[in-house]
Amino acid sequence: MSGCMSAFGGMPQAELSKGLKQLKGEHPPLLKQLDNMYELTQKIDQEIDIETNFSALITSVKDFKAALDPHSEREEGVLFPMMGVYIGTTSGPIAVMEYEHDQAKSKIGEFLTIAESKSGSIGEKKKAAQLVQSAYFILTEHFSKEENVLFPMAERMLTDEEKEELYQKIQEI
């Protein structure tokens, strides 16, 4: 498929530099965790062993957050500012990516606050699980946008020196 053109800008899909490849490579394990969390929320929705599944969901969300936070920091603290030099950060793709990060983190944080209150009726647990579902939908779409638009854009935009700097800086996080 060497002649295949990407939909963005009519350019061939570029091989990602090692820093961008690392960021993209962090998505599959995060998506696997998201899928597991989503399955638990479905069981809670269907009122299947709610206490056990809600407890498992709390653990899964905490584990996911522990994996997501450094990934987000690598993007927000390194990649987005580097791209922002070229395309700005107050509107456009970077602003959208940051907004989606904020929305997902907010839903996850809200879920954990409710979960740690140790109380809750079945209805409240189902409502809390819906926050995780919202984060799931935000992040699965978000990762796809990064992989199909943002990372290829960064690959074309950043200089070789900046790509090396990106890689070095994300190793420190």
C-alpha positions as a Python dict, from the first residue, in 0.01 Angstrom:
ca = {
    (1, 'M'): (0, 0, 0),
    (2, 'S'): (291, 236, -55),
    (3, 'G'): (80, 448, -290),
    (4, 'C'): (-195, 496, -33),
    (5, 'M'): (-261, 861, 41),
    (6, 'S'): (-382, 977, 378),
    (7, 'A'): (-706, 1173, 383),
    (8, 'F'): (-529, 1460, 556),
    (9, 'G'): (-353, 1690, 314),
    (10, 'G'): (-324, 1428, 37),
    (11, 'M'): (16, 1320, 164),
    (12, 'P'): (135, 964, 207),
    (13, 'Q'): (99, 837, 562),
    (14, 'A'): (434, 913, 721),
    (15, 'E'): (632, 674, 937),
    (16, 'L'): (617, 823, 1286),
    (17, 'S'): (933, 932, 1463),
    (18, 'K'): (1023, 743, 1781),
    (19, 'G'): (858, 989, 2023),
    (20, 'L'): (529, 996, 1832),
    (21, 'K'): (551, 618, 1785),
    (22, 'Q'): (586, 581, 2163),
    (23, 'L'): (280, 799, 2230),
    (24, 'K'): (78, 603, 1974),
    (25, 'G'): (207, 276, 2120),
    (26, 'E'): (72, 373, 2463),
    (27, 'H'): (-283, 373, 2325),
    (28, 'P'): (-349, -3, 2279),
    (29, 'P'): (-292, -96, 2648),
    (30, 'L'): (-500, 206, 2754),
    (31, 'L'): (-777, 101, 2514),
    (32, 'K'): (-766, -251, 2657),
    (33, 'Q'): (-817, -106, 3006),
    (34, 'L'): (-1098, 115, 2875),
    (35, 'D'): (-1270, -186, 2718),
    (36, 'N'): (-1249, -374, 3048),
    (37, 'M'): (-1398, -78, 3235),
    (38, 'Y'): (-1675, -43, 2977),
    (39, 'E'): (-1766, -412, 3015),
    (40, 'L'): (-1795, -363, 3391),
    (41, 'T'): (-2022, -60, 3342),
    (42, 'Q'): (-2243, -270, 3114),
    (43, 'K'): (-2280, -533, 3387),
    (44, 'I'): (-2367, -262, 3639),
    (45, 'D'): (-2626, -121, 3396),
    (46, 'Q'): (-2778, -467, 3369),
    (47, 'E'): (-2769, -501, 3750),
    (48, 'I'): (-2546, -809, 3733),
    (49, 'D'): (-2372, -855, 4069),
    (50, 'I'): (-2353, -479, 4116),
    (51, 'E'): (-2143, -476, 4435),
    (52, 'T'): (-1870, -701, 4293),
    (53, 'N'): (-1863, -529, 3955),
    (54, 'F'): (-1870, -179, 4106),
    (55, 'S'): (-1580, -271, 4332),
    (56, 'A'): (-1391, -410, 4030),
    (57, 'L'): (-1474, -92, 3838),
    (58, 'I'): (-1323, 126, 4112),
    (59, 'T'): (-1000, -76, 4098),
    (60, 'S'): (-995, -69, 3717),
    (61, 'V'): (-1052, 307, 3705),
    (62, 'K'): (-773, 371, 3956),
    (63, 'D'): (-534, 150, 3757),
    (64, 'F'): (-639, 319, 3434),
    (65, 'K'): (-590, 667, 3579),
    (66, 'A'): (-241, 568, 3698),
    (67, 'A'): (-154, 467, 3340),
    (68, 'L'): (-336, 757, 3172),
    (69, 'D'): (-187, 1040, 3381),
    (70, 'P'): (176, 1007, 3261),
    (71, 'H'): (56, 958, 2901),
    (72, 'S'): (-151, 1275, 2924),
    (73, 'E'): (141, 1462, 3079),
    (74, 'R'): (366, 1360, 2789),
    (75, 'E'): (112, 1500, 2544),
    (76, 'E'): (2, 1810, 2738),
    (77, 'G'): (343, 1898, 2875),
    (78, 'V'): (559, 1823, 2570),
    (79, 'L'): (383, 1744, 2240),
    (80, 'F'): (100, 1998, 2253),
    (81, 'P'): (324, 2296, 2338),
    (82, 'M'): (570, 2195, 2064),
    (83, 'M'): (290, 2181, 1807),
    (84, 'G'): (134, 2495, 1953),
    (85, 'V'): (434, 2696, 1835),
    (86, 'Y'): (317, 2626, 1479),
    (87, 'I'): (-62, 2609, 1507),
    (88, 'G'): (-147, 2781, 1835),
    (89, 'T'): (-311, 2635, 2143),
    (90, 'T'): (-616, 2855, 2205),
    (91, 'S'): (-820, 2716, 1916),
    (92, 'G'): (-788, 2438, 1662),
    (93, 'P'): (-661, 2083, 1711),
    (94, 'I'): (-455, 2141, 2028),
    (95, 'A'): (-741, 2318, 2204),
    (96, 'V'): (-976, 2033, 2110),
    (97, 'M'): (-731, 1768, 2233),
    (98, 'E'): (-680, 1950, 2565),
    (99, 'Y'): (-1055, 1996, 2606),
    (100, 'E'): (-1112, 1623, 2553),
    (101, 'H'): (-837, 1541, 2805),
    (102, 'D'): (-1005, 1771, 3057),
    (103, 'Q'): (-1349, 1620, 2993),
    (104, 'A'): (-1228, 1261, 3034),
    (105, 'K'): (-1026, 1342, 3348),
    (106, 'S'): (-1325, 1526, 3493),
    (107, 'K'): (-1556, 1225, 3438),
    (108, 'I'): (-1300, 989, 3591),
    (109, 'G'): (-1242, 1221, 3886),
    (110, 'E'): (-1614, 1259, 3945),
    (111, 'F'): (-1656, 881, 3938),
    (112, 'L'): (-1376, 830, 4191),
    (113, 'T'): (-1521, 1097, 4422),
    (114, 'I'): (-1859, 923, 4419),
    (115, 'A'): (-1700, 577, 4451),
    (116, 'E'): (-1493, 681, 4752),
    (117, 'S'): (-1798, 813, 4937),
    (118, 'K'): (-1865, 444, 5019),
    (119, 'S'): (-2240, 493, 5007),
    (120, 'G'): (-2474, 473, 4719),
    (121, 'S'): (-2788, 308, 4608),
    (122, 'I'): (-2802, 91, 4298),
    (123, 'G'): (-2922, 397, 4107),
    (124, 'E'): (-2628, 606, 4227),
    (125, 'K'): (-2382, 332, 4133),
    (126, 'K'): (-2537, 309, 3787),
    (127, 'K'): (-2512, 688, 3750),
    (128, 'A'): (-2147, 677, 3859),
    (129, 'A'): (-2078, 399, 3609),
    (130, 'Q'): (-2224, 622, 3335),
    (131, 'L'): (-1945, 871, 3405),
    (132, 'V'): (-1696, 598, 3319),
    (133, 'Q'): (-1892, 521, 3003),
    (134, 'S'): (-1872, 889, 2904),
    (135, 'A'): (-1495, 887, 2958),
    (136, 'Y'): (-1475, 569, 2749),
    (137, 'F'): (-1652, 731, 2453),
    (138, 'I'): (-1449, 1051, 2480),
    (139, 'L'): (-1115, 870, 2496),
    (140, 'T'): (-1172, 604, 2232),
    (141, 'E'): (-1263, 876, 1981),
    (142, 'H'): (-983, 1099, 2111),
    (143, 'F'): (-715, 832, 2062),
    (144, 'S'): (-840, 776, 1707),
    (145, 'K'): (-810, 1151, 1631),
    (146, 'E'): (-458, 1156, 1769),
    (147, 'E'): (-349, 854, 1568),
    (148, 'N'): (-513, 955, 1241),
    (149, 'V'): (-475, 1334, 1245),
    (150, 'L'): (-264, 1481, 1524),
    (151, 'F'): (38, 1249, 1524),
    (152, 'P'): (74, 1253, 1141),
    (153, 'M'): (37, 1633, 1153),
    (154, 'A'): (312, 1653, 1417),
    (155, 'E'): (532, 1424, 1209),
    (156, 'R'): (510, 1662, 912),
    (157, 'M'): (529, 1981, 1121),
    (158, 'L'): (814, 1923, 1365),
    (159, 'T'): (1177, 1944, 1260),
    (160, 'D'): (1408, 1646, 1309),
    (161, 'E'): (1565, 1830, 1605),
    (162, 'E'): (1223, 1888, 1761),
    (163, 'K'): (1129, 1522, 1712),
    (164, 'E'): (1446, 1421, 1897),
    (165, 'E'): (1369, 1677, 2170),
    (166, 'L'): (1013, 1539, 2197),
    (167, 'Y'): (1148, 1186, 2240),
    (168, 'Q'): (1406, 1294, 2501),
    (169, 'K'): (1153, 1495, 2704),
    (170, 'I'): (885, 1228, 2711),
    (171, 'Q'): (1141, 979, 2844),
    (172, 'E'): (1167, 1197, 3156),
    (173, 'I'): (794, 1164, 3238),
}
